[in-house]
PDB file of C-alpha atoms and ligand atoms in Angstrom:
ATOM      1  CA  ALA A   1       0.432  -0.019   0.107  1.00 68.00           C
ATOM      2  CA  LYS A   2       2.771   2.528   0.762  1.00 73.00           C
ATOM      3  CA  ASP A   3       4.435   1.787  -2.419  1.00 78.00           C
ATOM      4  CA  GLU A   4       0.981   1.953  -4.081  1.00 77.00           C
ATOM      5  CA  GLN A   5       1.056   5.347  -2.603  1.00 79.00           C
ATOM      6  CA  ARG A   6       4.489   6.462  -3.450  1.00 79.00           C
ATOM      7  CA  GLY A   7       3.305   5.616  -7.209  1.00 78.00           C
ATOM      8  CA  ILE A   8      -0.133   7.613  -6.894  1.00 75.00           C
ATOM      9  CA  CYS A   9       2.162  10.619  -5.311  1.00 75.00           C
ATOM     10  CA  ARG A  10       4.474  10.497  -8.189  1.00 77.00           C
ATOM     11  CA  ALA A  11       1.991  10.667 -10.622  1.00 77.00           C
ATOM     12  CA  PHE A  12       0.684  13.370  -9.284  1.00 73.00           C
ATOM     13  CA  GLU A  13       3.634  15.147  -9.223  1.00 77.00           C
ATOM     14  CA  ALA A  14       4.581  14.305 -12.520  1.00 77.00           C
ATOM     15  CA  ARG A  15       0.887  15.762 -13.411  1.00 76.00           C
ATOM     16  CA  MET A  16       2.264  18.922 -11.885  1.00 73.00           C
ATOM     17  CA  ASP A  17       4.880  19.155 -13.155  1.00 80.00           C
ATOM     18  CA  ILE A  18       2.854  19.071 -16.879  1.00 80.00           C
ATOM     19  CA  ALA A  19       0.772  21.773 -15.821  1.00 81.00           C
ATOM     20  CA  ALA A  20       3.731  23.905 -14.608  1.00 84.00           C
ATOM     21  CA  GLN A  21       5.862  23.324 -17.445  1.00 85.00           C
ATOM     22  CA  GLU A  22       2.332  24.216 -19.620  1.00 83.00           C
ATOM     23  CA  LYS A  23       1.870  27.521 -17.823  1.00 84.00           C
ATOM     24  CA  ASN A  24       5.748  28.452 -17.861  1.00 87.00           C
ATOM     25  CA  ARG A  25       5.558  27.984 -22.071  1.00 89.00           C
ATOM     26  CA  LEU A  26       1.880  30.293 -21.975  1.00 87.00           C
ATOM     27  CA  GLU A  27       3.430  32.709 -20.019  1.00 90.00           C
ATOM     28  CA  LYS A  28       6.932  32.981 -22.529  1.00 91.00           C
ATOM     29  CA  ASP A  29       4.608  32.581 -25.184  1.00 92.00           C
ATOM     30  CA  PHE A  30       2.202  35.416 -23.671  1.00 92.00           C
ATOM     31  CA  ARG A  31       4.862  37.969 -23.452  1.00 92.00           C
ATOM     32  CA  ALA A  32       6.023  36.934 -27.339  1.00 92.00           C
ATOM     33  CA  ALA A  33       2.840  37.693 -28.319  1.00 92.00           C
ATOM     34  CA  VAL A  34       2.269  41.303 -26.523  1.00 90.00           C
ATOM     35  CA  ARG A  35       5.610  41.750 -29.059  1.00 90.00           C
ATOM     36  CA  ASN A  36       4.572  40.499 -31.759  1.00 92.00           C
ATOM     37  CA  ASP A  37       0.842  42.002 -31.986  1.00 91.00           C
ATOM     38  CA  GLU A  38      -1.105  38.651 -31.918  1.00 95.00           C
ATOM     39  CA  LEU A  39      -3.816  40.069 -29.748  1.00 96.00           C
ATOM     40  CA  GLU A  40      -6.920  40.858 -31.312  1.00 95.00           C
ATOM     41  CA  VAL A  41      -9.973  42.886 -30.679  1.00 97.00           C
ATOM     42  CA  HIS A  42     -13.470  41.612 -31.558  1.00 97.00           C
ATOM     43  CA  TYR A  43     -16.645  43.029 -31.027  1.00 98.00           C
ATOM     44  CA  GLN A  44     -20.214  41.807 -29.861  1.00 98.00           C
ATOM     45  CA  PRO A  45     -23.455  43.794 -30.357  1.00 98.00           C
ATOM     46  CA  LEU A  46     -25.523  45.028 -27.848  1.00 98.00           C
ATOM     47  CA  VAL A  47     -29.134  45.124 -29.293  1.00 98.00           C
ATOM     48  CA  ASN A  48     -32.188  46.948 -28.446  1.00 98.00           C
ATOM     49  CA  LEU A  49     -34.298  44.142 -27.739  1.00 98.00           C
ATOM     50  CA  GLU A  50     -37.339  46.515 -28.580  1.00 97.00           C
ATOM     51  CA  THR A  51     -36.033  47.396 -32.080  1.00 97.00           C
ATOM     52  CA  GLY A  52     -33.793  44.997 -33.244  1.00 96.00           C
ATOM     53  CA  ASP A  53     -30.861  48.047 -33.420  1.00 96.00           C
ATOM     54  CA  VAL A  54     -27.623  47.770 -32.471  1.00 97.00           C
ATOM     55  CA  GLU A  55     -26.582  50.321 -29.692  1.00 98.00           C
ATOM     56  CA  CYS A  56     -23.566  49.298 -28.206  1.00 98.00           C
ATOM     57  CA  TYR A  57     -20.197  46.813 -29.101  1.00 98.00           C
ATOM     58  CA  GLU A  58     -18.240  45.380 -26.178  1.00 98.00           C
ATOM     59  CA  ALA A  59     -15.029  44.762 -27.079  1.00 98.00           C
ATOM     60  CA  LEU A  60     -13.542  41.409 -26.219  1.00 98.00           C
ATOM     61  CA  LEU A  61      -9.950  40.746 -26.519  1.00 97.00           C
ATOM     62  CA  ARG A  62      -8.474  37.670 -28.580  1.00 97.00           C
ATOM     63  CA  TRP A  63      -5.376  35.815 -28.625  1.00 96.00           C
ATOM     64  CA  ASN A  64      -4.357  34.966 -31.966  1.00 93.00           C
ATOM     65  CA  HIS A  65      -1.738  32.286 -31.081  1.00 92.00           C
ATOM     66  CA  PRO A  66       0.595  30.789 -33.973  1.00 90.00           C
ATOM     67  CA  THR A  67       0.382  27.175 -33.362  1.00 92.00           C
ATOM     68  CA  ARG A  68      -2.876  26.806 -30.858  1.00 89.00           C
ATOM     69  CA  GLY A  69      -4.896  29.205 -32.469  1.00 92.00           C
ATOM     70  CA  LEU A  70      -7.310  31.536 -30.573  1.00 91.00           C
ATOM     71  CA  VAL A  71      -6.573  31.258 -26.977  1.00 92.00           C
ATOM     72  CA  PRO A  72      -9.864  32.521 -24.946  1.00 93.00           C
ATOM     73  CA  PRO A  73      -9.538  35.272 -22.723  1.00 96.00           C
ATOM     74  CA  ASP A  74     -10.304  33.142 -19.556  1.00 95.00           C
ATOM     75  CA  VAL A  75      -6.811  31.607 -20.030  1.00 93.00           C
ATOM     76  CA  PHE A  76      -5.457  34.605 -21.244  1.00 94.00           C
ATOM     77  CA  VAL A  77      -6.094  37.451 -18.869  1.00 96.00           C
ATOM     78  CA  PRO A  78      -5.416  35.463 -15.614  1.00 94.00           C
ATOM     79  CA  ILE A  79      -1.918  35.436 -17.208  1.00 93.00           C
ATOM     80  CA  ALA A  80      -1.607  39.017 -17.969  1.00 94.00           C
ATOM     81  CA  GLU A  81      -2.886  39.697 -14.856  1.00 94.00           C
ATOM     82  CA  GLU A  82      -0.152  37.405 -13.081  1.00 93.00           C
ATOM     83  CA  MET A  83       2.825  38.747 -15.122  1.00 93.00           C
ATOM     84  CA  GLY A  84       1.744  42.802 -14.529  1.00 93.00           C
ATOM     85  CA  LEU A  85       0.801  42.835 -17.957  1.00 94.00           C
ATOM     86  CA  ILE A  86      -2.416  43.752 -17.742  1.00 95.00           C
ATOM     87  CA  ASP A  87      -2.139  47.225 -17.409  1.00 94.00           C
ATOM     88  CA  GLN A  88      -0.406  47.413 -21.025  1.00 94.00           C
ATOM     89  CA  ILE A  89      -3.247  45.148 -22.166  1.00 95.00           C
ATOM     90  CA  GLY A  90      -5.689  47.076 -21.081  1.00 96.00           C
ATOM     91  CA  ARG A  91      -4.642  50.347 -22.501  1.00 96.00           C
ATOM     92  CA  LEU A  92      -4.230  48.345 -26.095  1.00 96.00           C
ATOM     93  CA  VAL A  93      -7.704  47.532 -25.862  1.00 97.00           C
ATOM     94  CA  LEU A  94      -8.822  50.532 -24.794  1.00 98.00           C
ATOM     95  CA  TYR A  95      -7.163  52.773 -27.534  1.00 97.00           C
ATOM     96  CA  GLN A  96      -7.893  50.391 -30.600  1.00 97.00           C
ATOM     97  CA  ALA A  97     -11.985  50.374 -29.454  1.00 98.00           C
ATOM     98  CA  CYS A  98     -11.756  53.913 -29.214  1.00 98.00           C
ATOM     99  CA  VAL A  99     -10.173  54.275 -32.702  1.00 98.00           C
ATOM    100  CA  GLU A 100     -12.695  51.492 -33.858  1.00 97.00           C
ATOM    101  CA  ALA A 101     -16.004  53.389 -32.306  1.00 98.00           C
ATOM    102  CA  THR A 102     -14.799  56.930 -33.861  1.00 97.00           C
ATOM    103  CA  LEU A 103     -16.275  54.995 -37.260  1.00 96.00           C
ATOM    104  CA  TRP A 104     -19.239  53.869 -36.630  1.00 96.00           C
ATOM    105  CA  PRO A 105     -22.495  56.004 -35.896  1.00 96.00           C
ATOM    106  CA  GLU A 106     -22.996  58.427 -33.358  1.00 96.00           C
ATOM    107  CA  HIS A 107     -25.488  56.735 -31.625  1.00 96.00           C
ATOM    108  CA  ILE A 108     -23.455  53.414 -30.967  1.00 98.00           C
ATOM    109  CA  LYS A 109     -21.400  52.851 -28.141  1.00 98.00           C
ATOM    110  CA  VAL A 110     -18.547  50.929 -27.534  1.00 98.00           C
ATOM    111  CA  SER A 111     -17.924  48.801 -24.096  1.00 98.00           C
ATOM    112  CA  ILE A 112     -14.781  47.530 -22.697  1.00 98.00           C
ATOM    113  CA  ASN A 113     -14.019  45.536 -19.927  1.00 98.00           C
ATOM    114  CA  VAL A 114     -11.438  46.848 -17.171  1.00 97.00           C
ATOM    115  CA  SER A 115      -9.906  44.322 -14.733  1.00 95.00           C
ATOM    116  CA  PRO A 116     -10.160  44.996 -10.867  1.00 94.00           C
ATOM    117  CA  LEU A 117      -6.079  45.461 -11.352  1.00 94.00           C
ATOM    118  CA  GLN A 118      -6.353  48.328 -13.324  1.00 94.00           C
ATOM    119  CA  PHE A 119      -7.912  50.200 -10.654  1.00 93.00           C
ATOM    120  CA  ARG A 120      -4.389  49.198  -8.491  1.00 90.00           C
ATOM    121  CA  ASN A 121      -1.366  52.076  -9.812  1.00 81.00           C
ATOM    122  CA  GLY A 122      -3.984  54.884  -9.898  1.00 80.00           C
ATOM    123  CA  ASN A 123      -3.472  55.315 -13.507  1.00 90.00           C
ATOM    124  CA  LEU A 124      -6.490  54.040 -14.866  1.00 95.00           C
ATOM    125  CA  LEU A 125      -8.277  57.279 -15.066  1.00 96.00           C
ATOM    126  CA  SER A 126      -5.640  59.193 -17.091  1.00 96.00           C
ATOM    127  CA  THR A 127      -5.532  56.179 -19.171  1.00 97.00           C
ATOM    128  CA  VAL A 128      -8.807  56.526 -20.665  1.00 98.00           C
ATOM    129  CA  ILE A 129      -8.757  60.165 -20.955  1.00 98.00           C
ATOM    130  CA  ASN A 130      -5.650  59.563 -23.057  1.00 97.00           C
ATOM    131  CA  ALA A 131      -7.332  57.520 -25.307  1.00 98.00           C
ATOM    132  CA  LEU A 132     -10.333  59.347 -25.549  1.00 98.00           C
ATOM    133  CA  SER A 133      -8.386  62.508 -26.150  1.00 98.00           C
ATOM    134  CA  THR A 134      -5.983  60.651 -28.883  1.00 97.00           C
ATOM    135  CA  SER A 135      -8.738  58.818 -30.631  1.00 98.00           C
ATOM    136  CA  GLY A 136     -11.299  61.794 -30.865  1.00 98.00           C
ATOM    137  CA  LEU A 137     -14.202  59.920 -29.467  1.00 98.00           C
ATOM    138  CA  CYS A 138     -17.010  61.520 -26.979  1.00 97.00           C
ATOM    139  CA  ALA A 139     -16.993  60.758 -23.058  1.00 98.00           C
ATOM    140  CA  GLU A 140     -20.654  59.599 -23.890  1.00 98.00           C
ATOM    141  CA  ARG A 141     -19.833  57.258 -25.723  1.00 98.00           C
ATOM    142  CA  LEU A 142     -17.857  54.768 -23.462  1.00 98.00           C
ATOM    143  CA  GLU A 143     -18.590  52.069 -21.367  1.00 98.00           C
ATOM    144  CA  LEU A 144     -16.533  50.394 -18.791  1.00 98.00           C
ATOM    145  CA  GLU A 145     -17.563  47.010 -17.845  1.00 98.00           C
ATOM    146  CA  ILE A 146     -16.281  46.469 -14.338  1.00 96.00           C
ATOM    147  CA  THR A 147     -17.447  43.348 -11.707  1.00 93.00           C
ATOM    148  CA  GLU A 148     -18.030  43.243  -8.520  1.00 91.00           C
ATOM    149  CA  ALA A 149     -14.805  42.394  -7.882  1.00 90.00           C
ATOM    150  CA  VAL A 150     -13.593  45.780  -8.196  1.00 90.00           C
ATOM    151  CA  LEU A 151     -15.567  47.005  -5.527  1.00 86.00           C
ATOM    152  CA  MET A 152     -13.929  44.398  -2.885  1.00 84.00           C
ATOM    153  CA  GLU A 153     -10.455  46.580  -3.746  1.00 78.00           C
ATOM    154  CA  LYS A 154      -9.191  47.753  -0.699  1.00 74.00           C
ATOM    155  CA  GLY A 155      -9.503  51.573   0.289  1.00 66.00           C
ATOM    156  CA  PRO A 156     -11.289  54.671  -1.553  1.00 69.00           C
ATOM    157  CA  ARG A 157      -9.558  54.303  -4.455  1.00 83.00           C
ATOM    158  CA  PRO A 158     -12.085  52.248  -6.811  1.00 89.00           C
ATOM    159  CA  ALA A 159     -15.081  54.204  -5.630  1.00 90.00           C
ATOM    160  CA  ALA A 160     -13.093  57.524  -6.307  1.00 92.00           C
ATOM    161  CA  ILE A 161     -11.745  56.515  -9.708  1.00 94.00           C
ATOM    162  CA  ILE A 162     -15.201  55.193 -10.672  1.00 95.00           C
ATOM    163  CA  ARG A 163     -16.845  58.530  -9.795  1.00 96.00           C
ATOM    164  CA  ASN A 164     -14.235  60.576 -11.483  1.00 96.00           C
ATOM    165  CA  LEU A 165     -14.634  58.696 -14.640  1.00 97.00           C
ATOM    166  CA  ARG A 166     -18.640  59.036 -14.657  1.00 98.00           C
ATOM    167  CA  ALA A 167     -17.877  62.778 -13.926  1.00 98.00           C
ATOM    168  CA  PHE A 168     -16.776  62.740 -17.528  1.00 97.00           C
ATOM    169  CA  GLY A 169     -19.674  61.307 -18.836  1.00 98.00           C
ATOM    170  CA  ILE A 170     -18.611  58.041 -19.501  1.00 98.00           C
ATOM    171  CA  GLY A 171     -20.995  55.013 -18.863  1.00 98.00           C
ATOM    172  CA  ILE A 172     -20.491  52.350 -15.720  1.00 98.00           C
ATOM    173  CA  SER A 173     -21.806  48.856 -16.244  1.00 97.00           C
ATOM    174  CA  LEU A 174     -21.688  46.357 -13.867  1.00 95.00           C
ATOM    175  CA  ASP A 175     -21.318  42.795 -15.786  1.00 96.00           C
ATOM    176  CA  ASP A 176     -22.010  39.523 -14.542  1.00 93.00           C
ATOM    177  CA  PHE A 177     -24.532  40.921 -12.421  1.00 91.00           C
ATOM    178  CA  GLY A 178     -26.121  37.894 -10.026  1.00 86.00           C
ATOM    179  CA  THR A 179     -23.091  35.978  -9.282  1.00 85.00           C
ATOM    180  CA  GLY A 180     -21.580  37.668  -6.779  1.00 78.00           C
ATOM    181  CA  TYR A 181     -23.462  39.058  -3.150  1.00 74.00           C
ATOM    182  CA  SER A 182     -23.978  41.870  -1.607  1.00 62.00           C
ATOM    183  CA  SER A 183     -24.513  43.569  -4.783  1.00 67.00           C
ATOM    184  CA  LEU A 184     -27.359  45.326  -3.559  1.00 79.00           C
ATOM    185  CA  SER A 185     -25.659  47.980  -1.502  1.00 82.00           C
ATOM    186  CA  TYR A 186     -23.275  48.038  -4.405  1.00 85.00           C
ATOM    187  CA  LEU A 187     -25.763  49.488  -7.370  1.00 88.00           C
ATOM    188  CA  LEU A 188     -27.263  52.562  -4.632  1.00 87.00           C
ATOM    189  CA  ASN A 189     -23.688  53.145  -3.578  1.00 88.00           C
ATOM    190  CA  TYR A 190     -21.815  53.759  -6.748  1.00 92.00           C
ATOM    191  CA  PRO A 191     -23.233  55.824  -9.806  1.00 95.00           C
ATOM    192  CA  PHE A 192     -23.770  53.143 -12.237  1.00 96.00           C
ATOM    193  CA  THR A 193     -25.592  53.289 -15.695  1.00 98.00           C
ATOM    194  CA  LYS A 194     -25.942  49.976 -16.454  1.00 97.00           C
ATOM    195  CA  ILE A 195     -26.160  46.236 -15.063  1.00 96.00           C
ATOM    196  CA  LYS A 196     -25.573  42.689 -17.139  1.00 97.00           C
ATOM    197  CA  ILE A 197     -27.333  40.175 -16.330  1.00 95.00           C
ATOM    198  CA  ASP A 198     -25.009  37.262 -15.724  1.00 94.00           C
ATOM    199  CA  LYS A 199     -25.336  34.721 -18.613  1.00 95.00           C
ATOM    200  CA  SER A 200     -25.944  32.301 -16.773  1.00 94.00           C
ATOM    201  CA  PHE A 201     -29.221  33.217 -15.253  1.00 95.00           C
ATOM    202  CA  ILE A 202     -30.312  33.192 -19.261  1.00 96.00           C
ATOM    203  CA  LEU A 203     -29.121  29.608 -19.957  1.00 95.00           C
ATOM    204  CA  ASN A 204     -31.280  28.387 -17.212  1.00 93.00           C
ATOM    205  CA  LEU A 205     -33.806  30.710 -18.130  1.00 93.00           C
ATOM    206  CA  ASP A 206     -36.005  28.351 -19.772  1.00 89.00           C
ATOM    207  CA  SER A 207     -35.963  25.078 -17.216  1.00 90.00           C
ATOM    208  CA  GLU A 208     -35.453  26.833 -13.925  1.00 90.00           C
ATOM    209  CA  ALA A 209     -38.396  29.073 -12.486  1.00 91.00           C
ATOM    210  CA  ASN A 210     -36.069  30.255 -10.469  1.00 91.00           C
ATOM    211  CA  SER A 211     -33.555  31.746 -12.895  1.00 90.00           C
ATOM    212  CA  ARG A 212     -36.459  33.452 -14.453  1.00 93.00           C
ATOM    213  CA  ALA A 213     -37.737  34.975 -10.883  1.00 93.00           C
ATOM    214  CA  VAL A 214     -34.201  35.937 -10.437  1.00 91.00           C
ATOM    215  CA  ILE A 215     -34.073  37.298 -14.247  1.00 94.00           C
ATOM    216  CA  ARG A 216     -37.639  39.212 -13.422  1.00 96.00           C
ATOM    217  CA  ALA A 217     -36.813  41.164  -9.957  1.00 93.00           C
ATOM    218  CA  VAL A 218     -33.263  42.457 -11.444  1.00 93.00           C
ATOM    219  CA  ILE A 219     -34.812  43.774 -14.254  1.00 96.00           C
ATOM    220  CA  GLY A 220     -37.553  45.568 -12.116  1.00 95.00           C
ATOM    221  CA  LEU A 221     -34.946  46.630  -9.208  1.00 93.00           C
ATOM    222  CA  GLY A 222     -32.392  48.216 -11.847  1.00 94.00           C
ATOM    223  CA  ARG A 223     -35.427  50.063 -13.469  1.00 95.00           C
ATOM    224  CA  SER A 224     -36.742  51.388 -10.253  1.00 94.00           C
ATOM    225  CA  ILE A 225     -33.276  52.901  -9.793  1.00 93.00           C
ATOM    226  CA  GLY A 226     -32.816  54.013 -13.441  1.00 95.00           C
ATOM    227  CA  LEU A 227     -30.003  51.719 -14.737  1.00 96.00           C
ATOM    228  CA  THR A 228     -30.208  50.404 -18.311  1.00 97.00           C
ATOM    229  CA  VAL A 229     -30.500  46.833 -17.693  1.00 98.00           C
ATOM    230  CA  ALA A 230     -28.748  44.178 -20.227  1.00 98.00           C
ATOM    231  CA  ALA A 231     -28.569  40.549 -20.708  1.00 98.00           C
ATOM    232  CA  GLU A 232     -26.063  38.390 -22.116  1.00 97.00           C
ATOM    233  CA  GLY A 233     -25.559  35.390 -23.602  1.00 98.00           C
ATOM    234  CA  ILE A 234     -29.144  35.317 -24.977  1.00 98.00           C
ATOM    235  CA  GLU A 235     -29.241  32.287 -27.693  1.00 98.00           C
ATOM    236  CA  SER A 236     -32.679  31.572 -28.463  1.00 97.00           C
ATOM    237  CA  GLU A 237     -36.249  33.474 -29.101  1.00 97.00           C
ATOM    238  CA  VAL A 238     -37.793  32.600 -26.064  1.00 96.00           C
ATOM    239  CA  GLN A 239     -34.624  33.753 -24.259  1.00 97.00           C
ATOM    240  CA  ARG A 240     -34.819  37.076 -25.889  1.00 98.00           C
ATOM    241  CA  ASP A 241     -38.901  37.228 -25.974  1.00 97.00           C
ATOM    242  CA  TYR A 242     -38.724  36.436 -22.123  1.00 97.00           C
ATOM    243  CA  LEU A 243     -36.317  39.286 -21.264  1.00 98.00           C
ATOM    244  CA  ARG A 244     -38.113  41.936 -23.576  1.00 98.00           C
ATOM    245  CA  GLU A 245     -41.482  41.119 -22.130  1.00 97.00           C
ATOM    246  CA  GLU A 246     -39.967  41.561 -18.780  1.00 97.00           C
ATOM    247  CA  GLY A 247     -38.660  44.778 -19.474  1.00 97.00           C
ATOM    248  CA  CYS A 248     -35.278  44.058 -20.391  1.00 98.00           C
ATOM    249  CA  LEU A 249     -33.664  47.230 -22.833  1.00 98.00           C
ATOM    250  CA  GLN A 250     -30.498  45.177 -24.009  1.00 98.00           C
ATOM    251  CA  GLY A 251     -29.560  41.923 -25.162  1.00 98.00           C
ATOM    252  CA  GLN A 252     -26.357  40.416 -26.124  1.00 98.00           C
ATOM    253  CA  GLY A 253     -25.720  37.187 -27.374  1.00 98.00           C
ATOM    254  CA  TYR A 254     -25.440  34.535 -30.196  1.00 98.00           C
ATOM    255  CA  LEU A 255     -28.757  34.847 -31.756  1.00 98.00           C
ATOM    256  CA  PHE A 256     -27.823  38.714 -32.267  1.00 97.00           C
ATOM    257  CA  GLY A 257     -24.102  38.033 -32.830  1.00 97.00           C
ATOM    258  CA  LYS A 258     -21.079  36.751 -32.292  1.00 97.00           C
ATOM    259  CA  PRO A 259     -17.413  38.405 -31.129  1.00 97.00           C
ATOM    260  CA  GLU A 260     -16.067  39.336 -34.443  1.00 96.00           C
ATOM    261  CA  PRO A 261     -12.721  41.018 -35.582  1.00 95.00           C
ATOM    262  CA  ALA A 262     -13.196  45.046 -36.857  1.00 94.00           C
ATOM    263  CA  SER A 263     -12.772  43.907 -40.174  1.00 91.00           C
ATOM    264  CA  ALA A 264     -15.573  41.994 -40.441  1.00 92.00           C
ATOM    265  CA  LEU A 265     -18.050  43.821 -38.952  1.00 90.00           C
ATOM    266  CA  ILE A 266     -21.306  44.801 -40.554  1.00 85.00           C
ATOM    267  CA  VAL A 267     -21.236  48.398 -39.208  1.00 85.00           C
ATOM    268  CA  PRO A 268     -24.505  50.394 -41.154  1.00 80.00           C
ATOM    269  CA  GLY A 269     -23.336  53.636 -41.412  1.00 80.00           C
ATOM    270  CA  ARG A 270     -19.666  52.807 -40.549  1.00 84.00           C
ATOM    271  CA  ARG A 271     -16.881  54.951 -42.200  1.00 83.00           C
ATOM    272  CA  ALA A 272     -14.313  53.592 -43.916  1.00 79.00           C
ATOM    273  CA  ALA A 273     -10.717  53.881 -41.957  1.00 73.00           C
TER     274      ALA A 273
HETATM  275  P1  C2E B   1     -17.853  38.938 -19.780  1.00 89.07           P
HETATM  276  O1  C2E B   1     -17.068  40.291 -20.058  1.00 89.07           O
HETATM  277  O2  C2E B   1     -18.635  38.377 -19.095  1.00 89.07           O
HETATM  278  O3  C2E B   1     -18.026  38.279 -21.904  1.00 89.07           O
HETATM  279  C1  C2E B   1     -19.004  37.420 -22.141  1.00 89.07           C
HETATM  280  C2  C2E B   1     -18.727  35.828 -22.743  1.00 89.07           C
HETATM  281  O4  C2E B   1     -19.951  35.715 -23.058  1.00 89.07           O
HETATM  282  C3  C2E B   1     -17.738  36.446 -23.863  1.00 89.07           C
HETATM  283  O5  C2E B   1     -16.443  35.290 -23.882  1.00 89.07           O
HETATM  284  C4  C2E B   1     -18.403  36.190 -24.814  1.00 89.07           C
HETATM  285  O6  C2E B   1     -17.575  36.119 -26.167  1.00 89.07           O
HETATM  286  C5  C2E B   1     -19.528  35.039 -24.215  1.00 89.07           C
HETATM  287  N1  C2E B   1     -20.877  35.161 -24.994  1.00 89.07           N
HETATM  288  C6  C2E B   1     -21.576  36.356 -26.077  1.00 89.07           C
HETATM  289  N2  C2E B   1     -22.669  35.583 -26.295  1.00 89.07           N
HETATM  290  C7  C2E B   1     -22.570  34.323 -25.691  1.00 89.07           C
HETATM  291  C8  C2E B   1     -23.269  33.367 -25.996  1.00 89.07           C
HETATM  292  O7  C2E B   1     -25.094  33.827 -26.598  1.00 89.07           O
HETATM  293  N3  C2E B   1     -23.511  32.219 -25.359  1.00 89.07           N
HETATM  294  C9  C2E B   1     -22.715  31.803 -24.904  1.00 89.07           C
HETATM  295  N4  C2E B   1     -21.955  30.788 -24.218  1.00 89.07           N
HETATM  296  N5  C2E B   1     -21.258  32.840 -24.547  1.00 89.07           N
HETATM  297  C10 C2E B   1     -21.400  33.986 -25.379  1.00 89.07           C
HETATM  298  P2  C2E B   1     -15.029  35.603 -23.986  1.00 89.07           P
HETATM  299  O8  C2E B   1     -15.241  37.059 -24.752  1.00 89.07           O
HETATM  300  O9  C2E B   1     -14.133  34.518 -24.069  1.00 89.07           O
HETATM  301  O10 C2E B   1     -14.421  36.854 -22.685  1.00 89.07           O
HETATM  302  C11 C2E B   1     -14.507  35.636 -21.726  1.00 89.07           C
HETATM  303  C12 C2E B   1     -14.270  36.808 -20.342  1.00 89.07           C
HETATM  304  O11 C2E B   1     -12.581  37.275 -20.597  1.00 89.07           O
HETATM  305  C13 C2E B   1     -15.118  37.963 -20.517  1.00 89.07           C
HETATM  306  O12 C2E B   1     -16.355  37.414 -20.144  1.00 89.07           O
HETATM  307  C14 C2E B   1     -14.858  38.975 -19.648  1.00 89.07           C
HETATM  308  O13 C2E B   1     -14.583  38.890 -18.147  1.00 89.07           O
HETATM  309  C15 C2E B   1     -12.738  38.819 -20.190  1.00 89.07           C
HETATM  310  N6  C2E B   1     -12.206  39.453 -20.941  1.00 89.07           N
HETATM  311  C16 C2E B   1     -12.879  39.303 -22.413  1.00 89.07           C
HETATM  312  N7  C2E B   1     -12.173  40.635 -23.009  1.00 89.07           N
HETATM  313  C17 C2E B   1     -11.066  41.125 -22.124  1.00 89.07           C
HETATM  314  C18 C2E B   1     -10.594  42.572 -22.118  1.00 89.07           C
HETATM  315  O14 C2E B   1     -10.124  43.322 -22.542  1.00 89.07           O
HETATM  316  N8  C2E B   1      -9.873  43.285 -20.724  1.00 89.07           N
HETATM  317  C19 C2E B   1     -10.335  42.324 -19.351  1.00 89.07           C
HETATM  318  N9  C2E B   1      -9.824  42.642 -18.906  1.00 89.07           N
HETATM  319  N10 C2E B   1     -10.942  41.514 -19.808  1.00 89.07           N
HETATM  320  C20 C2E B   1     -11.805  40.544 -20.399  1.00 89.07           C
HETATM  321 CA1   CA B   2     -18.299  42.389 -20.421  1.00 89.07          CA
HETATM  322 CA1   CA B   3     -20.295  39.253 -18.366  1.00 89.07          CA
HETATM  323 CA1   CA B   4     -17.666  36.797 -17.083  1.00 89.07          CA
END
């Protein structure tokens, strides 16, 4: 039994070794990716559920790995955070997306995901203002998507930064709404303009009465305090129709469009670059 245990241990250590090597390789590759311009911003529409019109595009980062193909952000964003590269990546997305949005008709906004770590060094506000002035995009057309994790950051800093961003006219969305906790007090204490109901609730909308109840409550709550309510992960007409009937204003999901590179977007009224 001892031997067997030792064998299991060794197999386990070997697996850990492989995982560590794999991580090492990814980290090395990621550094090269930033240098070699392998990161690409894709855009996914948010549509008005009543009219079907596109009101916003969310910028979603992609890593085009030379041999592995597309590496999803759930894999490389944590790597970028750990390697201290998230500020650099964040700036890249911000600049690219703002420049791209200047080519769209003025009623269409752009939204950008911001990592909690980008709130740490105190440069976020100036980075955002810089991206706006360099691109010429007006602040009212930019939305930043943050998660509750940002609000968990210690100290008054995140709150002050969020208020300053809002004071410039930039929209602030609370992403993945419903997956964290104590969101309700956050909603009243921060100047959010939008909440995005997490796609896990939408996924289970057809099968779970509980998900429908949460969705209905969140829409009612959001609307009653004057926020735009959006839902992500809409894949079916049943989901869309339920959300629209409950008064959800905006929707995003494969039903309306997948994330695509800017060159593949068909934006009515888009100007040539
Ligand atoms: P998120 O902000 O919650 O983005 C929504 C995710 O849902 C995206 O995954 C999107 O492609 C996916 N999605 C959209 N419609 C549907 C649908 O109908 N069904 C399903 N099953 N999924 C749908 P993606 O692009 O893989 O991004 C994953 C996460 O990575 C994002 O979650 C966001 O947290 C993070 N991320 C992406 N780009 C950036 C970035 O530029 N900066 C930072 N800090 N994080 C990013
Ligand atoms: Ca998002
Ligand atoms: Ca989300
Ligand atoms: Ca998410």
